[in-house]
JSON list of C-alpha atoms in Angstrom, two decimals:
[
{"chain": "I", "resi": 126, "resn": "UNK", "atom": "CA", "xyz": [4.85, 1.59, -26.39]},
{"chain": "I", "resi": 127, "resn": "UNK", "atom": "CA", "xyz": [3.22, 4.50, -24.41]},
{"chain": "I", "resi": 128, "resn": "UNK", "atom": "CA", "xyz": [2.07, 1.59, -21.99]},
{"chain": "I", "resi": 129, "resn": "UNK", "atom": "CA", "xyz": [4.80, -0.44, -21.64]},
{"chain": "I", "resi": 130, "resn": "UNK", "atom": "CA", "xyz": [6.98, 3.07, -20.33]},
{"chain": "I", "resi": 131, "resn": "UNK", "atom": "CA", "xyz": [3.87, 3.47, -18.30]},
{"chain": "I", "resi": 132, "resn": "UNK", "atom": "CA", "xyz": [4.01, 0.57, -16.60]},
{"chain": "I", "resi": 133, "resn": "UNK", "atom": "CA", "xyz": [7.88, 0.76, -16.33]},
{"chain": "I", "resi": 134, "resn": "UNK", "atom": "CA", "xyz": [7.45, 3.64, -15.24]},
{"chain": "I", "resi": 135, "resn": "UNK", "atom": "CA", "xyz": [4.82, 2.74, -12.28]},
{"chain": "I", "resi": 136, "resn": "UNK", "atom": "CA", "xyz": [6.61, -0.34, -11.21]},
{"chain": "I", "resi": 137, "resn": "UNK", "atom": "CA", "xyz": [9.99, 1.84, -10.61]},
{"chain": "I", "resi": 138, "resn": "UNK", "atom": "CA", "xyz": [8.31, 4.68, -8.20]},
{"chain": "I", "resi": 139, "resn": "UNK", "atom": "CA", "xyz": [6.30, 1.69, -6.30]},
{"chain": "I", "resi": 140, "resn": "UNK", "atom": "CA", "xyz": [10.13, 0.68, -5.85]},
{"chain": "I", "resi": 141, "resn": "UNK", "atom": "CA", "xyz": [10.99, 3.55, -4.06]},
{"chain": "I", "resi": 142, "resn": "UNK", "atom": "CA", "xyz": [10.81, 1.96, 0.01]},
{"chain": "I", "resi": 143, "resn": "UNK", "atom": "CA", "xyz": [9.66, 4.93, 1.84]},
{"chain": "I", "resi": 144, "resn": "UNK", "atom": "CA", "xyz": [9.77, 2.45, 5.26]},
{"chain": "I", "resi": 145, "resn": "UNK", "atom": "CA", "xyz": [13.70, 2.11, 4.73]},
{"chain": "I", "resi": 146, "resn": "UNK", "atom": "CA", "xyz": [14.02, 5.55, 3.90]},
{"chain": "I", "resi": 147, "resn": "UNK", "atom": "CA", "xyz": [12.73, 7.47, 6.30]},
{"chain": "I", "resi": 148, "resn": "UNK", "atom": "CA", "xyz": [14.62, 4.74, 9.10]},
{"chain": "I", "resi": 149, "resn": "UNK", "atom": "CA", "xyz": [18.06, 5.69, 7.87]},
{"chain": "I", "resi": 150, "resn": "UNK", "atom": "CA", "xyz": [17.15, 9.64, 7.90]},
{"chain": "I", "resi": 151, "resn": "UNK", "atom": "CA", "xyz": [16.17, 9.15, 11.35]},
{"chain": "I", "resi": 152, "resn": "UNK", "atom": "CA", "xyz": [18.66, 6.84, 12.49]},
{"chain": "I", "resi": 153, "resn": "UNK", "atom": "CA", "xyz": [16.16, 4.00, 12.86]},
{"chain": "I", "resi": 154, "resn": "UNK", "atom": "CA", "xyz": [16.98, 0.02, 12.30]},
{"chain": "I", "resi": 155, "resn": "UNK", "atom": "CA", "xyz": [16.16, -0.69, 9.17]},
{"chain": "I", "resi": 156, "resn": "UNK", "atom": "CA", "xyz": [12.38, -1.86, 9.74]},
{"chain": "I", "resi": 157, "resn": "UNK", "atom": "CA", "xyz": [13.07, -5.27, 7.72]},
{"chain": "I", "resi": 158, "resn": "UNK", "atom": "CA", "xyz": [15.26, -6.64, 11.04]},
{"chain": "I", "resi": 159, "resn": "UNK", "atom": "CA", "xyz": [12.61, -6.33, 13.57]},
{"chain": "I", "resi": 160, "resn": "UNK", "atom": "CA", "xyz": [8.71, -6.77, 14.39]},
{"chain": "I", "resi": 161, "resn": "UNK", "atom": "CA", "xyz": [7.02, -7.87, 10.96]},
{"chain": "I", "resi": 162, "resn": "UNK", "atom": "CA", "xyz": [10.72, -7.34, 9.00]},
{"chain": "I", "resi": 163, "resn": "UNK", "atom": "CA", "xyz": [8.36, -4.93, 6.39]},
{"chain": "I", "resi": 164, "resn": "UNK", "atom": "CA", "xyz": [8.85, -1.27, 5.68]},
{"chain": "I", "resi": 165, "resn": "UNK", "atom": "CA", "xyz": [5.73, -0.64, 6.12]},
{"chain": "I", "resi": 166, "resn": "UNK", "atom": "CA", "xyz": [4.27, 2.89, 8.28]},
{"chain": "I", "resi": 167, "resn": "UNK", "atom": "CA", "xyz": [2.89, 0.12, 11.38]},
{"chain": "I", "resi": 168, "resn": "UNK", "atom": "CA", "xyz": [6.37, -1.59, 11.65]},
{"chain": "I", "resi": 169, "resn": "UNK", "atom": "CA", "xyz": [8.54, 1.43, 11.56]},
{"chain": "I", "resi": 170, "resn": "UNK", "atom": "CA", "xyz": [5.87, 2.41, 14.37]},
{"chain": "I", "resi": 171, "resn": "UNK", "atom": "CA", "xyz": [7.12, -0.48, 16.81]},
{"chain": "I", "resi": 172, "resn": "UNK", "atom": "CA", "xyz": [10.09, 1.75, 16.52]},
{"chain": "I", "resi": 173, "resn": "UNK", "atom": "CA", "xyz": [8.32, 3.86, 19.56]},
{"chain": "I", "resi": 174, "resn": "UNK", "atom": "CA", "xyz": [9.05, 7.00, 16.24]},
{"chain": "I", "resi": 175, "resn": "UNK", "atom": "CA", "xyz": [5.69, 8.44, 14.68]},
{"chain": "I", "resi": 176, "resn": "UNK", "atom": "CA", "xyz": [7.14, 10.91, 12.76]},
{"chain": "I", "resi": 177, "resn": "UNK", "atom": "CA", "xyz": [8.94, 8.28, 11.54]},
{"chain": "I", "resi": 178, "resn": "UNK", "atom": "CA", "xyz": [5.93, 5.83, 10.72]},
{"chain": "I", "resi": 179, "resn": "UNK", "atom": "CA", "xyz": [4.15, 9.03, 9.32]},
{"chain": "I", "resi": 180, "resn": "UNK", "atom": "CA", "xyz": [6.16, 9.95, 7.22]},
{"chain": "I", "resi": 181, "resn": "UNK", "atom": "CA", "xyz": [6.44, 6.33, 5.65]},
{"chain": "I", "resi": 182, "resn": "UNK", "atom": "CA", "xyz": [2.39, 6.44, 5.62]},
{"chain": "I", "resi": 183, "resn": "UNK", "atom": "CA", "xyz": [2.33, 9.18, 3.69]},
{"chain": "I", "resi": 184, "resn": "UNK", "atom": "CA", "xyz": [4.98, 8.32, 1.29]},
{"chain": "I", "resi": 185, "resn": "UNK", "atom": "CA", "xyz": [4.03, 5.32, 0.59]},
{"chain": "I", "resi": 186, "resn": "UNK", "atom": "CA", "xyz": [0.59, 6.51, 0.13]},
{"chain": "I", "resi": 187, "resn": "UNK", "atom": "CA", "xyz": [1.31, 9.13, -2.22]},
{"chain": "I", "resi": 188, "resn": "UNK", "atom": "CA", "xyz": [3.61, 7.25, -4.35]},
{"chain": "I", "resi": 189, "resn": "UNK", "atom": "CA", "xyz": [0.54, 4.85, -5.40]},
{"chain": "I", "resi": 190, "resn": "UNK", "atom": "CA", "xyz": [-1.48, 8.40, -6.04]},
{"chain": "I", "resi": 191, "resn": "UNK", "atom": "CA", "xyz": [0.88, 9.88, -8.16]},
{"chain": "I", "resi": 192, "resn": "UNK", "atom": "CA", "xyz": [1.27, 6.46, -10.57]},
{"chain": "I", "resi": 193, "resn": "UNK", "atom": "CA", "xyz": [-2.49, 6.74, -10.82]},
{"chain": "I", "resi": 194, "resn": "UNK", "atom": "CA", "xyz": [-2.50, 10.57, -11.74]},
{"chain": "I", "resi": 195, "resn": "UNK", "atom": "CA", "xyz": [0.04, 11.02, -14.00]},
{"chain": "I", "resi": 196, "resn": "UNK", "atom": "CA", "xyz": [-1.14, 8.45, -16.34]},
{"chain": "I", "resi": 197, "resn": "UNK", "atom": "CA", "xyz": [-4.96, 10.23, -15.76]},
{"chain": "I", "resi": 198, "resn": "UNK", "atom": "CA", "xyz": [-2.94, 13.51, -16.66]},
{"chain": "I", "resi": 199, "resn": "UNK", "atom": "CA", "xyz": [-0.66, 12.65, -19.13]},
{"chain": "I", "resi": 200, "resn": "UNK", "atom": "CA", "xyz": [-1.83, 9.44, -21.07]},
{"chain": "I", "resi": 201, "resn": "UNK", "atom": "CA", "xyz": [-4.61, 10.33, -22.93]},
{"chain": "I", "resi": 202, "resn": "UNK", "atom": "CA", "xyz": [-2.72, 12.74, -25.32]},
{"chain": "I", "resi": 203, "resn": "UNK", "atom": "CA", "xyz": [-0.40, 9.15, -25.62]},
{"chain": "I", "resi": 204, "resn": "UNK", "atom": "CA", "xyz": [-3.46, 7.48, -26.41]},
{"chain": "I", "resi": 205, "resn": "UNK", "atom": "CA", "xyz": [-3.89, 5.71, -23.27]},
{"chain": "I", "resi": 206, "resn": "UNK", "atom": "CA", "xyz": [-7.37, 5.07, -21.35]},
{"chain": "I", "resi": 207, "resn": "UNK", "atom": "CA", "xyz": [-8.53, 3.32, -18.76]},
{"chain": "I", "resi": 208, "resn": "UNK", "atom": "CA", "xyz": [-6.59, 0.08, -19.36]},
{"chain": "I", "resi": 209, "resn": "UNK", "atom": "CA", "xyz": [-2.91, 2.01, -19.34]},
{"chain": "I", "resi": 210, "resn": "UNK", "atom": "CA", "xyz": [-4.80, 3.55, -15.43]},
{"chain": "I", "resi": 211, "resn": "UNK", "atom": "CA", "xyz": [-5.40, -0.09, -14.57]},
{"chain": "I", "resi": 212, "resn": "UNK", "atom": "CA", "xyz": [-2.00, -1.42, -15.29]},
{"chain": "I", "resi": 213, "resn": "UNK", "atom": "CA", "xyz": [0.10, 1.48, -13.77]},
{"chain": "I", "resi": 214, "resn": "UNK", "atom": "CA", "xyz": [-2.15, 1.01, -11.16]},
{"chain": "I", "resi": 215, "resn": "UNK", "atom": "CA", "xyz": [-1.17, -2.37, -10.26]},
{"chain": "I", "resi": 216, "resn": "UNK", "atom": "CA", "xyz": [2.73, -2.16, -11.41]},
{"chain": "I", "resi": 217, "resn": "UNK", "atom": "CA", "xyz": [3.46, 0.58, -8.85]},
{"chain": "I", "resi": 218, "resn": "UNK", "atom": "CA", "xyz": [1.45, -1.93, -6.39]},
{"chain": "I", "resi": 219, "resn": "UNK", "atom": "CA", "xyz": [3.77, -4.44, -7.41]},
{"chain": "I", "resi": 220, "resn": "UNK", "atom": "CA", "xyz": [6.78, -2.16, -7.43]},
{"chain": "I", "resi": 221, "resn": "UNK", "atom": "CA", "xyz": [6.21, -1.30, -3.15]},
{"chain": "I", "resi": 222, "resn": "UNK", "atom": "CA", "xyz": [5.79, -5.63, -2.57]},
{"chain": "I", "resi": 223, "resn": "UNK", "atom": "CA", "xyz": [9.29, -5.98, -4.40]},
{"chain": "I", "resi": 224, "resn": "UNK", "atom": "CA", "xyz": [10.92, -2.98, -4.89]},
{"chain": "I", "resi": 225, "resn": "UNK", "atom": "CA", "xyz": [13.66, -3.78, -7.21]},
{"chain": "I", "resi": 226, "resn": "UNK", "atom": "CA", "xyz": [15.95, -1.13, -5.39]},
{"chain": "I", "resi": 227, "resn": "UNK", "atom": "CA", "xyz": [15.79, -3.37, -2.34]},
{"chain": "I", "resi": 228, "resn": "UNK", "atom": "CA", "xyz": [16.00, -6.68, -3.71]},
{"chain": "I", "resi": 229, "resn": "UNK", "atom": "CA", "xyz": [12.51, -7.20, -3.69]},
{"chain": "I", "resi": 230, "resn": "UNK", "atom": "CA", "xyz": [12.04, -6.88, -0.62]},
{"chain": "I", "resi": 231, "resn": "UNK", "atom": "CA", "xyz": [8.65, -4.52, 0.36]},
{"chain": "I", "resi": 232, "resn": "UNK", "atom": "CA", "xyz": [5.81, -3.85, 2.39]},
{"chain": "I", "resi": 233, "resn": "UNK", "atom": "CA", "xyz": [2.40, -5.50, 2.58]},
{"chain": "I", "resi": 234, "resn": "UNK", "atom": "CA", "xyz": [0.86, -2.10, 0.31]},
{"chain": "I", "resi": 235, "resn": "UNK", "atom": "CA", "xyz": [-2.50, -1.31, 2.57]},
{"chain": "I", "resi": 236, "resn": "UNK", "atom": "CA", "xyz": [-0.93, 2.72, 2.13]},
{"chain": "I", "resi": 237, "resn": "UNK", "atom": "CA", "xyz": [0.25, 2.17, -1.11]},
{"chain": "I", "resi": 238, "resn": "UNK", "atom": "CA", "xyz": [-2.98, 0.71, -1.93]},
{"chain": "I", "resi": 239, "resn": "UNK", "atom": "CA", "xyz": [-5.37, 3.65, -0.20]},
{"chain": "I", "resi": 240, "resn": "UNK", "atom": "CA", "xyz": [-3.05, 5.84, -2.40]},
{"chain": "I", "resi": 241, "resn": "UNK", "atom": "CA", "xyz": [-3.75, 3.99, -5.32]},
{"chain": "I", "resi": 242, "resn": "UNK", "atom": "CA", "xyz": [-7.49, 4.10, -4.78]},
{"chain": "I", "resi": 243, "resn": "UNK", "atom": "CA", "xyz": [-7.66, 7.43, -4.42]},
{"chain": "I", "resi": 244, "resn": "UNK", "atom": "CA", "xyz": [-6.22, 8.48, -7.44]},
{"chain": "I", "resi": 245, "resn": "UNK", "atom": "CA", "xyz": [-8.50, 6.40, -8.80]},
{"chain": "I", "resi": 246, "resn": "UNK", "atom": "CA", "xyz": [-11.75, 7.57, -6.92]},
{"chain": "I", "resi": 247, "resn": "UNK", "atom": "CA", "xyz": [-11.44, 10.04, -4.00]},
{"chain": "I", "resi": 248, "resn": "UNK", "atom": "CA", "xyz": [-14.47, 8.96, -2.66]},
{"chain": "I", "resi": 249, "resn": "UNK", "atom": "CA", "xyz": [-13.76, 5.35, -2.87]},
{"chain": "I", "resi": 250, "resn": "UNK", "atom": "CA", "xyz": [-9.90, 6.45, -1.40]},
{"chain": "I", "resi": 251, "resn": "UNK", "atom": "CA", "xyz": [-12.30, 7.73, 1.55]},
{"chain": "I", "resi": 252, "resn": "UNK", "atom": "CA", "xyz": [-14.87, 4.78, 1.90]},
{"chain": "I", "resi": 253, "resn": "UNK", "atom": "CA", "xyz": [-12.02, 2.89, 2.27]},
{"chain": "I", "resi": 254, "resn": "UNK", "atom": "CA", "xyz": [-9.56, 4.57, 4.93]},
{"chain": "I", "resi": 255, "resn": "UNK", "atom": "CA", "xyz": [-12.99, 4.63, 6.43]},
{"chain": "I", "resi": 256, "resn": "UNK", "atom": "CA", "xyz": [-13.58, 1.05, 6.90]},
{"chain": "I", "resi": 257, "resn": "UNK", "atom": "CA", "xyz": [-9.69, 0.98, 7.69]},
{"chain": "I", "resi": 258, "resn": "UNK", "atom": "CA", "xyz": [-10.22, 3.06, 10.29]},
{"chain": "I", "resi": 259, "resn": "UNK", "atom": "CA", "xyz": [-13.99, 1.53, 11.75]},
{"chain": "I", "resi": 260, "resn": "UNK", "atom": "CA", "xyz": [-12.10, -2.03, 12.31]},
{"chain": "I", "resi": 261, "resn": "UNK", "atom": "CA", "xyz": [-8.45, -0.84, 12.95]},
{"chain": "I", "resi": 262, "resn": "UNK", "atom": "CA", "xyz": [-10.37, 1.27, 16.09]},
{"chain": "I", "resi": 263, "resn": "UNK", "atom": "CA", "xyz": [-12.46, -1.49, 17.44]},
{"chain": "I", "resi": 264, "resn": "UNK", "atom": "CA", "xyz": [-10.15, -4.85, 17.47]},
{"chain": "I", "resi": 265, "resn": "UNK", "atom": "CA", "xyz": [-6.71, -2.50, 17.37]},
{"chain": "I", "resi": 266, "resn": "UNK", "atom": "CA", "xyz": [-5.18, -4.95, 14.71]},
{"chain": "I", "resi": 267, "resn": "UNK", "atom": "CA", "xyz": [-4.04, -2.91, 11.82]},
{"chain": "I", "resi": 268, "resn": "UNK", "atom": "CA", "xyz": [-3.55, -6.19, 10.28]},
{"chain": "I", "resi": 269, "resn": "UNK", "atom": "CA", "xyz": [-7.50, -7.11, 10.27]},
{"chain": "I", "resi": 270, "resn": "UNK", "atom": "CA", "xyz": [-7.76, -3.60, 9.14]},
{"chain": "I", "resi": 271, "resn": "UNK", "atom": "CA", "xyz": [-6.04, -4.36, 6.22]},
{"chain": "I", "resi": 272, "resn": "UNK", "atom": "CA", "xyz": [-7.29, -7.41, 5.22]},
{"chain": "I", "resi": 273, "resn": "UNK", "atom": "CA", "xyz": [-11.03, -5.82, 5.35]},
{"chain": "I", "resi": 274, "resn": "UNK", "atom": "CA", "xyz": [-10.57, -2.92, 3.57]},
{"chain": "I", "resi": 275, "resn": "UNK", "atom": "CA", "xyz": [-8.66, -5.09, 0.92]},
{"chain": "I", "resi": 276, "resn": "UNK", "atom": "CA", "xyz": [-12.33, -6.86, 0.81]},
{"chain": "I", "resi": 277, "resn": "UNK", "atom": "CA", "xyz": [-14.68, -4.39, 0.24]},
{"chain": "I", "resi": 278, "resn": "UNK", "atom": "CA", "xyz": [-12.56, -2.11, -2.11]},
{"chain": "I", "resi": 279, "resn": "UNK", "atom": "CA", "xyz": [-13.62, -4.01, -4.90]},
{"chain": "I", "resi": 280, "resn": "UNK", "atom": "CA", "xyz": [-16.96, -3.80, -3.87]},
{"chain": "I", "resi": 281, "resn": "UNK", "atom": "CA", "xyz": [-16.83, -0.19, -3.29]},
{"chain": "I", "resi": 282, "resn": "UNK", "atom": "CA", "xyz": [-15.64, 0.40, -6.86]},
{"chain": "I", "resi": 283, "resn": "UNK", "atom": "CA", "xyz": [-17.98, -2.02, -8.19]},
{"chain": "I", "resi": 284, "resn": "UNK", "atom": "CA", "xyz": [-21.09, 0.21, -6.44]},
{"chain": "I", "resi": 285, "resn": "UNK", "atom": "CA", "xyz": [-19.76, 3.40, -7.04]},
{"chain": "I", "resi": 286, "resn": "UNK", "atom": "CA", "xyz": [-18.55, 2.75, -11.07]},
{"chain": "I", "resi": 287, "resn": "UNK", "atom": "CA", "xyz": [-19.36, -0.37, -12.33]},
{"chain": "I", "resi": 288, "resn": "UNK", "atom": "CA", "xyz": [-17.30, -2.96, -13.58]},
{"chain": "I", "resi": 289, "resn": "UNK", "atom": "CA", "xyz": [-14.14, -2.54, -16.04]},
{"chain": "I", "resi": 290, "resn": "UNK", "atom": "CA", "xyz": [-10.63, -2.78, -15.83]},
{"chain": "I", "resi": 291, "resn": "UNK", "atom": "CA", "xyz": [-9.91, -0.68, -13.39]},
{"chain": "I", "resi": 292, "resn": "UNK", "atom": "CA", "xyz": [-12.01, -3.10, -10.73]},
{"chain": "I", "resi": 293, "resn": "UNK", "atom": "CA", "xyz": [-9.89, -6.11, -11.99]},
{"chain": "I", "resi": 294, "resn": "UNK", "atom": "CA", "xyz": [-6.95, -4.40, -11.11]},
{"chain": "I", "resi": 295, "resn": "UNK", "atom": "CA", "xyz": [-8.37, -3.57, -8.08]},
{"chain": "I", "resi": 296, "resn": "UNK", "atom": "CA", "xyz": [-10.00, -7.01, -7.46]},
{"chain": "I", "resi": 297, "resn": "UNK", "atom": "CA", "xyz": [-5.92, -8.52, -8.27]},
{"chain": "I", "resi": 298, "resn": "UNK", "atom": "CA", "xyz": [-4.07, -6.00, -6.10]},
{"chain": "I", "resi": 299, "resn": "UNK", "atom": "CA", "xyz": [-6.56, -6.70, -3.15]},
{"chain": "I", "resi": 300, "resn": "UNK", "atom": "CA", "xyz": [-5.70, -10.50, -3.78]},
{"chain": "I", "resi": 301, "resn": "UNK", "atom": "CA", "xyz": [-2.12, -9.99, -3.36]},
{"chain": "I", "resi": 302, "resn": "UNK", "atom": "CA", "xyz": [-2.23, -7.98, 0.16]},
{"chain": "I", "resi": 303, "resn": "UNK", "atom": "CA", "xyz": [-4.55, -10.84, 1.52]},
{"chain": "I", "resi": 304, "resn": "UNK", "atom": "CA", "xyz": [-1.58, -12.87, 0.27]},
{"chain": "I", "resi": 305, "resn": "UNK", "atom": "CA", "xyz": [1.33, -10.46, 2.32]},
{"chain": "I", "resi": 306, "resn": "UNK", "atom": "CA", "xyz": [-0.74, -11.22, 5.04]},
{"chain": "I", "resi": 307, "resn": "UNK", "atom": "CA", "xyz": [-0.81, -14.32, 4.86]},
{"chain": "I", "resi": 308, "resn": "UNK", "atom": "CA", "xyz": [1.44, -14.75, 8.83]},
{"chain": "I", "resi": 309, "resn": "UNK", "atom": "CA", "xyz": [-1.06, -12.18, 9.92]},
{"chain": "I", "resi": 310, "resn": "UNK", "atom": "CA", "xyz": [-3.82, -13.95, 8.85]},
{"chain": "I", "resi": 311, "resn": "UNK", "atom": "CA", "xyz": [-2.08, -17.48, 10.83]},
{"chain": "I", "resi": 312, "resn": "UNK", "atom": "CA", "xyz": [-1.39, -15.13, 13.66]},
{"chain": "I", "resi": 313, "resn": "UNK", "atom": "CA", "xyz": [-4.38, -13.45, 13.66]},
{"chain": "I", "resi": 314, "resn": "UNK", "atom": "CA", "xyz": [-6.00, -16.98, 14.28]},
{"chain": "I", "resi": 315, "resn": "UNK", "atom": "CA", "xyz": [-3.10, -18.09, 16.94]},
{"chain": "I", "resi": 316, "resn": "UNK", "atom": "CA", "xyz": [-4.00, -14.99, 18.78]},
{"chain": "I", "resi": 317, "resn": "UNK", "atom": "CA", "xyz": [-0.59, -13.79, 18.49]},
{"chain": "I", "resi": 318, "resn": "UNK", "atom": "CA", "xyz": [-1.02, -11.12, 16.24]},
{"chain": "I", "resi": 319, "resn": "UNK", "atom": "CA", "xyz": [0.64, -7.59, 17.07]},
{"chain": "I", "resi": 320, "resn": "UNK", "atom": "CA", "xyz": [-1.77, -5.06, 18.28]},
{"chain": "I", "resi": 321, "resn": "UNK", "atom": "CA", "xyz": [-1.22, -0.92, 17.07]},
{"chain": "I", "resi": 322, "resn": "UNK", "atom": "CA", "xyz": [1.77, 0.84, 18.76]},
{"chain": "I", "resi": 323, "resn": "UNK", "atom": "CA", "xyz": [3.53, -2.28, 20.16]},
{"chain": "I", "resi": 324, "resn": "UNK", "atom": "CA", "xyz": [7.01, -2.12, 20.12]},
{"chain": "I", "resi": 325, "resn": "UNK", "atom": "CA", "xyz": [9.39, -4.83, 18.90]},
{"chain": "I", "resi": 326, "resn": "UNK", "atom": "CA", "xyz": [12.95, -4.96, 19.90]},
{"chain": "I", "resi": 327, "resn": "UNK", "atom": "CA", "xyz": [15.14, -3.45, 17.48]},
{"chain": "I", "resi": 328, "resn": "UNK", "atom": "CA", "xyz": [13.48, -0.86, 16.49]},
{"chain": "I", "resi": 329, "resn": "UNK", "atom": "CA", "xyz": [16.04, 1.68, 18.37]},
{"chain": "I", "resi": 330, "resn": "UNK", "atom": "CA", "xyz": [18.66, 3.29, 16.25]},
{"chain": "I", "resi": 331, "resn": "UNK", "atom": "CA", "xyz": [21.19, 1.31, 15.24]}
]
């Protein structure tokens, strides 16, 4: 019962789309209407508003961290262990990808996954963020950096903690992130992917 409540709560938390909320606060167009058509920080950055993009990044990352932290902090008194933490992590991630509050049109999960990983193990989060930064700096493709970071995240966790339910959750989330980047993978192969900082028409205030 308590596990189910934790999962539902995590999903609802993940369904809070900071890209859409922040864009409204800044008077920008809905990020689902331009660029990659997803409400993530990278697409919000295409509006030209770095403040809105930064808040989106922090908000989406924070909700991932919060779902894990709450389950770890308060779960044990209700008999919840690592299995519940793993389920809550996947639930908040699914909420971001398919948010019930925004007609199930969500982001691709990069910031939220990073927040989750920091919550699970700060060193794991830092290693994954470092991987993202290195690839992003070298190639200037946010999607490529996300894909490489997601690919390495399970290996980093396995080295630090070993095989368990949380490792399985990370594998599932990494696979979902790659699935959500299917179009980006096609664009990368075709040489059509937008580089970090590139603006798209429609990012200005509506």
